[in-house]
Coordinates of C-alpha atoms in Angstrom, one line a residue:
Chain A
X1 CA 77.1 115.9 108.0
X2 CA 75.2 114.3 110.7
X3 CA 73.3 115.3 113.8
X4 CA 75.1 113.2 116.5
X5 CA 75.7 115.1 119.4
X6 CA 78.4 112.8 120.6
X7 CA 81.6 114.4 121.5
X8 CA 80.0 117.9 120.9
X9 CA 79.3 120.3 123.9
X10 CA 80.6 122.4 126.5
X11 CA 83.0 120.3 129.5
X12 CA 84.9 122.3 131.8
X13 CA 88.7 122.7 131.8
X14 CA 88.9 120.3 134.9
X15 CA 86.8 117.4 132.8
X16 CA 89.0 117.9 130.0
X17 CA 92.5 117.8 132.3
X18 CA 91.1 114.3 133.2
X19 CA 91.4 113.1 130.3
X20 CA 94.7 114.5 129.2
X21 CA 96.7 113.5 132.5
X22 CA 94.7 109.8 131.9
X23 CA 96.1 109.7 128.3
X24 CA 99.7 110.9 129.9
X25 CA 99.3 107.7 132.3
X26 CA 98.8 105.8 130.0
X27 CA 101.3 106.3 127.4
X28 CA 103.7 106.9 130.5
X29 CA 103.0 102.8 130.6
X30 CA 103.4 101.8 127.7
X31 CA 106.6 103.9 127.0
X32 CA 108.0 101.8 129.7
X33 CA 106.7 98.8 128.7
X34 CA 108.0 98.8 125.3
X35 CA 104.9 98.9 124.4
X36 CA 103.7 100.2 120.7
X37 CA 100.7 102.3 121.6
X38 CA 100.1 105.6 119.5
X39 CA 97.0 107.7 120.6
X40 CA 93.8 108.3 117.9
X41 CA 90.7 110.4 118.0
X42 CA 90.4 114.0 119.9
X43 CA 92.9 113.9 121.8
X44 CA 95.5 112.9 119.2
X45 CA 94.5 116.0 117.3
X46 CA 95.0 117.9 120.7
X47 CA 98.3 116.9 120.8
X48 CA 99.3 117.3 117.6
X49 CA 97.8 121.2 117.3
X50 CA 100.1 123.4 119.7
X51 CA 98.5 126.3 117.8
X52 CA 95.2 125.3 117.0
X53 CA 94.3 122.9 119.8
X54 CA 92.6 125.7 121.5
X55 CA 89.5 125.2 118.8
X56 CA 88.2 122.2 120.2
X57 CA 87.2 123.9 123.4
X58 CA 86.1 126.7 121.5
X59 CA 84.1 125.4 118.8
X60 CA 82.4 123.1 121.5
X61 CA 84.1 119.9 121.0
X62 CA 84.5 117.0 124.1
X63 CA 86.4 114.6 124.4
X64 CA 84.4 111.3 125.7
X65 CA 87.1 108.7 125.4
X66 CA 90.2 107.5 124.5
X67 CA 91.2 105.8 121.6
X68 CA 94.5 104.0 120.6
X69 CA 96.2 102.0 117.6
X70 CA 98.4 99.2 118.6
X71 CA 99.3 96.5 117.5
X72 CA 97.7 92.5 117.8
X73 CA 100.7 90.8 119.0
X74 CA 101.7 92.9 122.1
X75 CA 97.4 92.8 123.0
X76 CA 98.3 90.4 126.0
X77 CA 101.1 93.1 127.0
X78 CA 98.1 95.7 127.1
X79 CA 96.2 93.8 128.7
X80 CA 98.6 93.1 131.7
X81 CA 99.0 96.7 131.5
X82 CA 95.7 98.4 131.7
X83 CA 94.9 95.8 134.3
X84 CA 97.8 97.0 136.5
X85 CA 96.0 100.5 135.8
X86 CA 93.2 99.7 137.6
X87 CA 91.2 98.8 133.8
X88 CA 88.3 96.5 133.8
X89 CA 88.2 94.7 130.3
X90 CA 85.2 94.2 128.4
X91 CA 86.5 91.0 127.3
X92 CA 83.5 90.3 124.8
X93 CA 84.5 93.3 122.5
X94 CA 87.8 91.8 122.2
X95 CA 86.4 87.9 121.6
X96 CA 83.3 89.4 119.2
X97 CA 85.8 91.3 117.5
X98 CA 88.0 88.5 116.6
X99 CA 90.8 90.3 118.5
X100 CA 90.6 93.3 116.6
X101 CA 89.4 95.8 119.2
X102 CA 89.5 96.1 122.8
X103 CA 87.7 98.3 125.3
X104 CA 89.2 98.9 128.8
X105 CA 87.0 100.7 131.4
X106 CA 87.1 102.8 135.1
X107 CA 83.6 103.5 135.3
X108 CA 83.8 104.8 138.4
X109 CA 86.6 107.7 136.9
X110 CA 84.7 107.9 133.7
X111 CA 87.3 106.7 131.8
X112 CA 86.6 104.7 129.1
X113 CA 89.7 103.3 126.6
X114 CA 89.4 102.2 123.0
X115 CA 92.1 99.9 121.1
X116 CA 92.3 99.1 117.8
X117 CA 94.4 96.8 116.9
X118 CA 96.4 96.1 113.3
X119 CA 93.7 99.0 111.6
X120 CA 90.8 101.0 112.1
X121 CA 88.0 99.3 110.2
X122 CA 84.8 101.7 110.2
X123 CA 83.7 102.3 106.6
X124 CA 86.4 101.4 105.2
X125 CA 89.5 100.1 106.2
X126 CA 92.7 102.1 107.4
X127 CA 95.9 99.4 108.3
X128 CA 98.6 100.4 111.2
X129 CA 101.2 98.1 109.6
X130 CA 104.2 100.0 109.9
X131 CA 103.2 103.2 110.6
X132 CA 102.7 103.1 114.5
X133 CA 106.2 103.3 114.5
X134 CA 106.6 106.8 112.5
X135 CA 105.9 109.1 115.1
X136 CA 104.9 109.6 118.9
X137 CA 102.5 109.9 120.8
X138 CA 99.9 109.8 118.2
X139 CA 99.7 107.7 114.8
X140 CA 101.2 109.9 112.1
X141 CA 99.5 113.1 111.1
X142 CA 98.1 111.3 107.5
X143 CA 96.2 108.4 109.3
X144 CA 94.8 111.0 111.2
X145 CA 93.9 112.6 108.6
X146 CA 92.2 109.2 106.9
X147 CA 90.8 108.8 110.3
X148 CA 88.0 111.5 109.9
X149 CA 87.6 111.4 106.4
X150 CA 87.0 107.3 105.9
X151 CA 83.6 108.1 107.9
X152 CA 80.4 108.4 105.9
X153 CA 78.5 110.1 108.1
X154 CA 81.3 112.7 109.1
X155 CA 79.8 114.6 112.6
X156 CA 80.7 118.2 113.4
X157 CA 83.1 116.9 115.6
X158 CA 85.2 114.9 112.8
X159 CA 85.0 118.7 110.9
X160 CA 86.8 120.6 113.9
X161 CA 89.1 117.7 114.5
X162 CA 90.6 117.6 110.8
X163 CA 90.2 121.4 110.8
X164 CA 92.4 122.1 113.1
X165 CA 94.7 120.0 111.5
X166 CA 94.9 121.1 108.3
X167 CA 95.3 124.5 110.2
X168 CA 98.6 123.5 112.0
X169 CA 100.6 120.6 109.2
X170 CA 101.4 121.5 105.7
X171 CA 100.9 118.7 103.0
X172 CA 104.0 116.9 101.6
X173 CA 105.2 113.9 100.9
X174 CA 107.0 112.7 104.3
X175 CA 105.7 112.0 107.8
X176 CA 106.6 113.7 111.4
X177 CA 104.4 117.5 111.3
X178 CA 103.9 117.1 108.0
X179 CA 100.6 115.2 106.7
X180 CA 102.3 112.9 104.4
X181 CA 99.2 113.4 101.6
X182 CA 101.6 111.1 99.3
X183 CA 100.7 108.2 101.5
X184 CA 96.7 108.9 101.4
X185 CA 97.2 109.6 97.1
X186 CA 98.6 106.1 97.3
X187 CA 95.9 104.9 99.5
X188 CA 93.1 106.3 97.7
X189 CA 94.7 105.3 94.2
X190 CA 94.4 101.2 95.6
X191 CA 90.7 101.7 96.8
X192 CA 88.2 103.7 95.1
X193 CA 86.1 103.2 98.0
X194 CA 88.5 105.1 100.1
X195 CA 88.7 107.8 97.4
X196 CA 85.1 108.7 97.0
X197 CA 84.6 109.0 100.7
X198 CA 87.6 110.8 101.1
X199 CA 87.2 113.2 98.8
X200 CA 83.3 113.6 99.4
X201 CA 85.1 114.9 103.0
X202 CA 87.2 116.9 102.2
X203 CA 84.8 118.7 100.3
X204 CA 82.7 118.9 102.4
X205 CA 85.4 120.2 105.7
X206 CA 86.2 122.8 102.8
X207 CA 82.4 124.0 102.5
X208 CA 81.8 123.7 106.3
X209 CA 84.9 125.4 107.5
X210 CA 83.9 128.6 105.6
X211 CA 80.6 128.6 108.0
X212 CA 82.9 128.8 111.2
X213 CA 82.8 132.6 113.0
X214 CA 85.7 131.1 114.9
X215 CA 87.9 131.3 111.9
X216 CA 89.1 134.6 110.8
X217 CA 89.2 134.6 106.7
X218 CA 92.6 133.9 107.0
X219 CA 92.2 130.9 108.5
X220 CA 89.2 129.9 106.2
X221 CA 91.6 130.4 103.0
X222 CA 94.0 128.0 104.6
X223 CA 91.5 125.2 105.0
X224 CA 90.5 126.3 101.4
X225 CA 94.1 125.8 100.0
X226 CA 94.8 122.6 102.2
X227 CA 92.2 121.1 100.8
X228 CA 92.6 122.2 96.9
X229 CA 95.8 120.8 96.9
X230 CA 95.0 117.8 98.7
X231 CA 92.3 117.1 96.7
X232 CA 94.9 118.1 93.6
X233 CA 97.6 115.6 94.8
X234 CA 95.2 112.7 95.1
X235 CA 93.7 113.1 91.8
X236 CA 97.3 113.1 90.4
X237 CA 98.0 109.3 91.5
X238 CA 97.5 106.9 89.1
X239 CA 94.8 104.3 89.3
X240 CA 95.0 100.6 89.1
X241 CA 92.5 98.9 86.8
X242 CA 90.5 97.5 89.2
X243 CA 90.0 101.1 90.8
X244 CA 89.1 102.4 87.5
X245 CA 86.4 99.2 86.6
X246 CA 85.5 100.4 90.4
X247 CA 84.8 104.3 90.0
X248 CA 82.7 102.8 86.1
X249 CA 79.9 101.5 88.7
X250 CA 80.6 104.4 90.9
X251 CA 77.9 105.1 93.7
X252 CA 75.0 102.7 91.9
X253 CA 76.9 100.1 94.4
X254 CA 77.2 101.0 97.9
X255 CA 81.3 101.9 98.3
X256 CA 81.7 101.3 102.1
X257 CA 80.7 99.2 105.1
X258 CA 78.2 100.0 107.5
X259 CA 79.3 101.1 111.1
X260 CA 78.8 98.8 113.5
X261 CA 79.3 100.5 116.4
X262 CA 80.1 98.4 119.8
X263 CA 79.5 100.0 122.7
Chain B
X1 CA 107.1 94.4 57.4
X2 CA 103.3 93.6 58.7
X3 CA 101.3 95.7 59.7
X4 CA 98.3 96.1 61.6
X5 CA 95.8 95.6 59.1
X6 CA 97.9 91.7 58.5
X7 CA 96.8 90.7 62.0
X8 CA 93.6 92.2 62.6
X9 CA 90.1 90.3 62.8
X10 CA 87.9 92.6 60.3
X11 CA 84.8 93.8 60.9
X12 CA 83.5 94.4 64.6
X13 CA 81.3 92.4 66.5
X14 CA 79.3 94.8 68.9
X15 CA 76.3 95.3 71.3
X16 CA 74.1 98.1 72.0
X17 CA 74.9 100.7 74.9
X18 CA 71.6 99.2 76.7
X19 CA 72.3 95.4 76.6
X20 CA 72.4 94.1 80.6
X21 CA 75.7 92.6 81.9
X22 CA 73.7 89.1 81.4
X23 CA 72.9 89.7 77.7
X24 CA 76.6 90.9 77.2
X25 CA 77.8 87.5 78.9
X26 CA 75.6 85.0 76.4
X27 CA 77.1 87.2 73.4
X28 CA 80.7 86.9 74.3
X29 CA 80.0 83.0 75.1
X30 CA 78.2 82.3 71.9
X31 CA 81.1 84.3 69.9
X32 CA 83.7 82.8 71.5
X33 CA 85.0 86.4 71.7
X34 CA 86.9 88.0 75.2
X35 CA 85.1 91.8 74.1
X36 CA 82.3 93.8 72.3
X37 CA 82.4 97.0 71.1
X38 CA 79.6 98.9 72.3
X39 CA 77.9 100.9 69.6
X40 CA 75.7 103.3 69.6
X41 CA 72.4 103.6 67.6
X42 CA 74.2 104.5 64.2
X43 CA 76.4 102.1 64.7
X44 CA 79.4 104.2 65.9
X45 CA 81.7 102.5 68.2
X46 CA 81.4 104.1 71.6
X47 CA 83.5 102.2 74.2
X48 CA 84.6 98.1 74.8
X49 CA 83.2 95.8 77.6
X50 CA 85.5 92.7 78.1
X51 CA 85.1 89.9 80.0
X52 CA 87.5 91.1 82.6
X53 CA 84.9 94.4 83.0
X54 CA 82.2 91.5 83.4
X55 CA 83.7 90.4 86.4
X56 CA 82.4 93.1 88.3
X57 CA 79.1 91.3 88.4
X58 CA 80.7 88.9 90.5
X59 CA 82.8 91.4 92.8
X60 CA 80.5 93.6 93.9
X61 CA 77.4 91.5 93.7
X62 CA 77.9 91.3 97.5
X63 CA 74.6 91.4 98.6
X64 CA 71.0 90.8 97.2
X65 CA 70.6 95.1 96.8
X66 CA 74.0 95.4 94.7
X67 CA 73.2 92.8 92.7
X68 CA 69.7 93.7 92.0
X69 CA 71.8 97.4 90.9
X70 CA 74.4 94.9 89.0
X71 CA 72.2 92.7 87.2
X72 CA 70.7 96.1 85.6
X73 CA 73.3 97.9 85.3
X74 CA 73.9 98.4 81.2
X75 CA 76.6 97.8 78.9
X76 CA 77.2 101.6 78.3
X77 CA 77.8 102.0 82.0
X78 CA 80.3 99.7 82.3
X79 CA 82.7 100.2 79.4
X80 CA 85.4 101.7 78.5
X81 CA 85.4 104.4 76.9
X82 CA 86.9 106.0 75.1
X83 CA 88.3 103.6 73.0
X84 CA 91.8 103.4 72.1
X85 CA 92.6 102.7 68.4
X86 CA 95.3 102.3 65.7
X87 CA 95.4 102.6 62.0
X88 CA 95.2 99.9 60.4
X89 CA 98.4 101.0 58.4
X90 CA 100.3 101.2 61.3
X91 CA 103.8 98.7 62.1
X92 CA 103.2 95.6 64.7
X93 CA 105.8 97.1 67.2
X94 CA 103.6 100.8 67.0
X95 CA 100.5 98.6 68.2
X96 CA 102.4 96.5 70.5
X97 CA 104.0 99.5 72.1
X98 CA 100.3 100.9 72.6
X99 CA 99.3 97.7 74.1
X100 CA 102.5 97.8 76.6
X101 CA 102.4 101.0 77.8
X102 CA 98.6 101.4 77.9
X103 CA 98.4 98.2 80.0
X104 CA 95.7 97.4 77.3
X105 CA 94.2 93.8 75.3
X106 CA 92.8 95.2 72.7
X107 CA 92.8 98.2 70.2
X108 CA 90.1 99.5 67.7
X109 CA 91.3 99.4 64.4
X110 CA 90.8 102.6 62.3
X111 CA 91.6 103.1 58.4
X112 CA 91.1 107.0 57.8
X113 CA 89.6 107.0 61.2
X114 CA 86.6 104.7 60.3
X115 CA 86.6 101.7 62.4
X116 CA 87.6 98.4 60.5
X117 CA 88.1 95.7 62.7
X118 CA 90.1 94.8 65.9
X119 CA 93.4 93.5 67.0
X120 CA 94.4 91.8 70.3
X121 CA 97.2 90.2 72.5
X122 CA 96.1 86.7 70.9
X123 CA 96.9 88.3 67.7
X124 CA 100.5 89.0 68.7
X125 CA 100.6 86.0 69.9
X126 CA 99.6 83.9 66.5
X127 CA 102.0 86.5 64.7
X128 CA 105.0 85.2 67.0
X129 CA 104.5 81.6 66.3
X130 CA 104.2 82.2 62.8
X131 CA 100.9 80.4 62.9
X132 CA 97.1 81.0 61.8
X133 CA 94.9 82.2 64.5
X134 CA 92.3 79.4 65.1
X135 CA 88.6 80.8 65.9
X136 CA 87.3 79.4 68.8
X137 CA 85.0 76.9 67.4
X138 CA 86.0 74.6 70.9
X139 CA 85.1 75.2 73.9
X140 CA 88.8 74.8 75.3
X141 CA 88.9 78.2 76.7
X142 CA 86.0 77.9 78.8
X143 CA 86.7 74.4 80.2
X144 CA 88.2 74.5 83.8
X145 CA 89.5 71.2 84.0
X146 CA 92.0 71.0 80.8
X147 CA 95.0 72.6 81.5
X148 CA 97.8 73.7 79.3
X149 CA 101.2 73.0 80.6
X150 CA 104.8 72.9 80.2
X151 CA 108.3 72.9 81.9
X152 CA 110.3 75.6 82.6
X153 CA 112.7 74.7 79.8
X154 CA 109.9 74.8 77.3
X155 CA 111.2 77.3 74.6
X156 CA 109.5 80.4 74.1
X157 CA 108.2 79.7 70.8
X158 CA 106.8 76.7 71.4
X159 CA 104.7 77.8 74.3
X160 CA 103.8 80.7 71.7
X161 CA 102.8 77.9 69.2
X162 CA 101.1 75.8 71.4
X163 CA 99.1 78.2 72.8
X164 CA 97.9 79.5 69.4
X165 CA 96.9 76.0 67.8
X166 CA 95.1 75.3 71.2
X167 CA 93.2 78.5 71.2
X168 CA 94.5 79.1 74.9
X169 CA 95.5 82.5 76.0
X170 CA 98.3 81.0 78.4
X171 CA 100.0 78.0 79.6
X172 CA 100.8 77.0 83.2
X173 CA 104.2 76.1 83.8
X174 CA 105.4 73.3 86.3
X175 CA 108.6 71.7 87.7
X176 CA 109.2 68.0 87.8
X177 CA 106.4 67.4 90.2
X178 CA 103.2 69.0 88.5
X179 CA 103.9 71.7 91.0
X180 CA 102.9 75.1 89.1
X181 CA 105.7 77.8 89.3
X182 CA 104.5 80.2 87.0
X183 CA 102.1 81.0 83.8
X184 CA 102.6 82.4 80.2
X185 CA 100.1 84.7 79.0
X186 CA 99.9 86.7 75.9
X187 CA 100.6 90.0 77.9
X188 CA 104.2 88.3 78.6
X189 CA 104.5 87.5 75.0
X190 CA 104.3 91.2 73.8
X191 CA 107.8 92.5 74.0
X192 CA 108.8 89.6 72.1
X193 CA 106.7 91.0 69.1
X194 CA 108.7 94.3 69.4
X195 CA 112.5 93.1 69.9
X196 CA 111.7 89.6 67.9
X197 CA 112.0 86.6 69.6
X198 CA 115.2 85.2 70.8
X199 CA 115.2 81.1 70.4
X200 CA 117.4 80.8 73.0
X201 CA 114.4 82.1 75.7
X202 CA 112.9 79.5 77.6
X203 CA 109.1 80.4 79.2
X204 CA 111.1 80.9 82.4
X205 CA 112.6 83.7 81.1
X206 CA 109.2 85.4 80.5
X207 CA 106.5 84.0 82.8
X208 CA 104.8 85.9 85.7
X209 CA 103.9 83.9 89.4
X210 CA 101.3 81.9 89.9
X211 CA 97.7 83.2 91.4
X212 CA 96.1 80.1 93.1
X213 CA 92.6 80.0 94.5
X214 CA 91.3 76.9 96.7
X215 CA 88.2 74.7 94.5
X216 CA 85.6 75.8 97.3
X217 CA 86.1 79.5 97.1
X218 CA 83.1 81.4 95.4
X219 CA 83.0 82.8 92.2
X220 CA 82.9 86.0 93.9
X221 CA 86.2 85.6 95.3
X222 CA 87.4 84.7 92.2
X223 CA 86.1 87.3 90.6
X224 CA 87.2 89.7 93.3
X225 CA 91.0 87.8 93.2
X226 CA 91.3 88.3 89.7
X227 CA 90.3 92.3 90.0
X228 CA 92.0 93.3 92.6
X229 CA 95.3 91.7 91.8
X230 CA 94.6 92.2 87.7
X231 CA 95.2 88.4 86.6
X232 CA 92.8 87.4 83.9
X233 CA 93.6 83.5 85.2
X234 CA 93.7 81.7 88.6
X235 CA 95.1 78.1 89.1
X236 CA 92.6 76.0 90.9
X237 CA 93.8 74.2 93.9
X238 CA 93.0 71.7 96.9
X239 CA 94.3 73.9 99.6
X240 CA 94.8 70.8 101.5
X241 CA 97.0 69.6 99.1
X242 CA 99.0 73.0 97.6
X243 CA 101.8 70.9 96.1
X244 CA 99.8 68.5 94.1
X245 CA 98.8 69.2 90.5
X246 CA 96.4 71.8 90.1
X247 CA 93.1 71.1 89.7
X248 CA 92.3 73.5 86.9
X249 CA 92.2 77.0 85.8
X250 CA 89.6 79.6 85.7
X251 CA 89.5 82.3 83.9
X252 CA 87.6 85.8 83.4
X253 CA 85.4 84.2 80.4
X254 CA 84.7 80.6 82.9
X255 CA 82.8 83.7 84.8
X256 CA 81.3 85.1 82.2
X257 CA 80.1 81.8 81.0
X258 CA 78.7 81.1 83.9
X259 CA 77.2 84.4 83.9
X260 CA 75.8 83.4 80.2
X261 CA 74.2 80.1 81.8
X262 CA 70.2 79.8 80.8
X263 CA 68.9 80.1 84.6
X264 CA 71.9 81.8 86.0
X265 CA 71.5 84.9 88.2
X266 CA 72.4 87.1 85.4
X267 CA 69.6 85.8 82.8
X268 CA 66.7 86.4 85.2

């Protein structure tokens, strides 16, 4: 696990209200708009942890943006709206990206917006195709899963975040509270990539979580047993050849893509 | 009834665990030969390197620090292992069904558990055309620019035949136009050896579509192409002109010829 203090440290209840009601503005928008946009990073965990949400705060994690999937074709839509929200657009992300990302911005709030569009493409690759449609307001509980654990470099802040949501959902093989671990098996059973970092995480939120005074041992067996049988479930799937010729050169070859970040 | 030991090439032709992607590539080149069996120091078979495992030179030789790892990365890391085998007294259809089900070329042949030789899909698909298999004396099956084709309406057994007396390991398939609609391999050919082969089939009963790859691409991209999407063969194309008669083929062993080239990448 890395250092990086980003997104880590104490913000009052008022600082993290802003962004909440911001993210409610927002999707308020789009809803109305017709407008595919399913919410990513903190504050998608936040949503999606009635119980547990209350461990972000606690264990010292801030939210510093926020972050959406959508899809390329309704971009100009977004666009439009975020402009109408009083957004400025940092049109060179969107242009150096090729259209793949887009950052929106009310300096003067400290508001700063994140899209992806079509995937999330970090170290390795995680597509939206489809899926932004399973469930509301956030992308579905196992791409937010894949979402912390397709970084390298996992921060304490990725930990909490996938903590707390192994915490809330059970495993199984279907979306909506559920994380649909079927759908990372198969992921991670096309990319071997995908599978050693994957894995490599989830070991590593099982080792971690155990170091938490935050979590009574109740909740540390939990995170243990999530993470067995996820782990469990993706070794069950069964691997393409190329996967297998893959995981034969294993780490000699470097298995993912550098971040690079744009700020 | 035949059985394994009938179809089998005797004896094994192998390479040490140690030998370097490159030195693998000149020895499948200069054997005409699509795998090794890697052996160990006593000369006990210990896993197979193909030319499709070979490929992964090319695919994840992205940049110059993984292909510095690839180009020494050894034969013993690479292979498979462990290797899957059959008795050499075993039926045709016992093999076949391993080859099938194991999504497998190739099997180790063991009498009493010592190996003895080893039999793959081009076997099968000698033994369906009722023809001797050729050794590769030619260098059809690395040329690029000779293609084997047929119709759709080509019967089953004559694709089988052809592909035999050509030394090929499949035939590409057009309509009318020279337009390709599908290929034959050997992999297709398999069931046949198990139910026998029905002369009514036509190759368009059998074949599988088409892979195509535009003549600029890089080896790299072939090589990735061919991995990701497990075809052994590609059908070389102007992109500009998709409908035209292809251009070529290439094939896992074009790469590892190219791999076995004196002053390729892979013999430095």
């Amino acid at each position: 696990m890395t250092s990086s203090s980003i997104g880590m440290g104490d913000q009052d209840r008022l600082e993290r209200e802003k962004f909440e009601n911001e993210l409610k503005r927002i999707l308020n928008a789009s809803d109305a708009a017709g407008i595919i946009m399913r919410v990513i990073g903190s504050l998608a965990f936040q949503k999606h942890c009635q119980k547990y949400g209350y461990l972000q705060a606690a264990m010292g994690r801030a939210y510093t943006d926020i972050d959406f999937a959508a899809y390329h074709r309704q971009s100009k839509e977004i666009q439009a709206m975020m402009a109408g929200l009083g957004y400025h657009e940092n049109r060179e992300v969107f242009i150096v990206s090729e259209g793949n990302r887009a950052i929106f911005e009310r300096p003067e709030a400290g508001l700063h917006i994140d899209i992806f569009y079509e995937k999330l493409d970090f170290c390795h690759a995680i597509y939206w195709k489809g899926r932004l449609e399973v469930d509301h307001p956030s992308i579905p509980l196992a791409e937010m899963l894949l979402e912390k654990m397709q970084i390298v470099q996992i921060n304490e802040k990725d930990i909490i975040d996938t903590i707390m949501l192994l915490l809330e959902h059970p495993l199984g093989d279907e979306d909506h509270e559920t994380i649909n671990i079927k759908k990372i098996a198969e992921l991670c059973s096309q990319d071997w990539g995908l599978w050693r970092t994957t894995t490599m995480n989830l070991g590593k939120v099982r080792q971690l979580a155990q170091g938490y005074e935050q979590l009574s041992s109740e909740e540390k067996g939990i995170i243990d047993s999530q993470v067995a049988a996820a782990l469990n479930r993706i070794e069950q799937e069964p691997n393409p050849l190329a996967w297998r010729l893959r995981a034969r050169v294993g780490d000699r070859v470097k298995w993912y893509k550098d971040v690079d970040d744009v700020q | 009834m035949k059985i394994v030991r009938d179809l089998m090439h005797p004896g094994l032709l192998t390479c040490r665990p140690d030998a370097t992607l490159g030195q693998v590539s000149v020895m499948l080149t200069q054997h005409h030969v699509h795998a090794l069996v890697v052996a160990d120091r006593d000369g006990r078979p210990i896993g197979i390197i193909s030319d499709y495992d070979l490929l992964a030179g090319e695919w994840l030789s992205a940049d110059s620090q993984s292909l510095t790892t690839m180009r020494h990365l050894t034969a013993g890391e690479l292979m498979s292992s462990p290797i899957d085998t059959v008795e050499a007294s075993l039926s045709l259809g016992a093999a076949t069904q391993q080859l099938i089900e194991k999504d497998i070329n190739r099997l180790l042949v063991t009498d009493q558990g010592a190996p003895v030789g080893v039999i793959s899909i081009s076997d099968f698909v000698a033994s369906i055309a009722g023809e001797e298999k050729l050794l590769r004396s030619t260098v059809a099956d690395v040329m690029s620019d000779a293609i084997l084709v047929c119709r759709e309406k080509t019967p089953l057994l004559s694709a089988a035949r052809t592909m035999t007396q050509a030394g090929w390991r499949s035939v590409l398939v057009v309509d009318a136009k020279g337009t390709p609609v599908g290929v034959v391999s050997g992999k297709d050919l398999l069931p046949c050896v198990q139910d026998g082969v029905d002369e009514k089939l036509t190759v368009r009963d059998i074949m599988h579509s088409v892979l195509t790859i535009d003549m600029h691409a890089q080896l790299r991209e072939a090589a990735d192409l061919m991995i990701q999407k497990h075809y052994h063969r590609l059908v070389v194309v102007d992109k500009d002109d998709q409908h035209a008669f292809p251009l070529g083929i290439i094939s896992s062993f074009d790469i590892v010829a190219e791999m076995a080239r004196p002053g390729s990448t892979w013999q430095k």
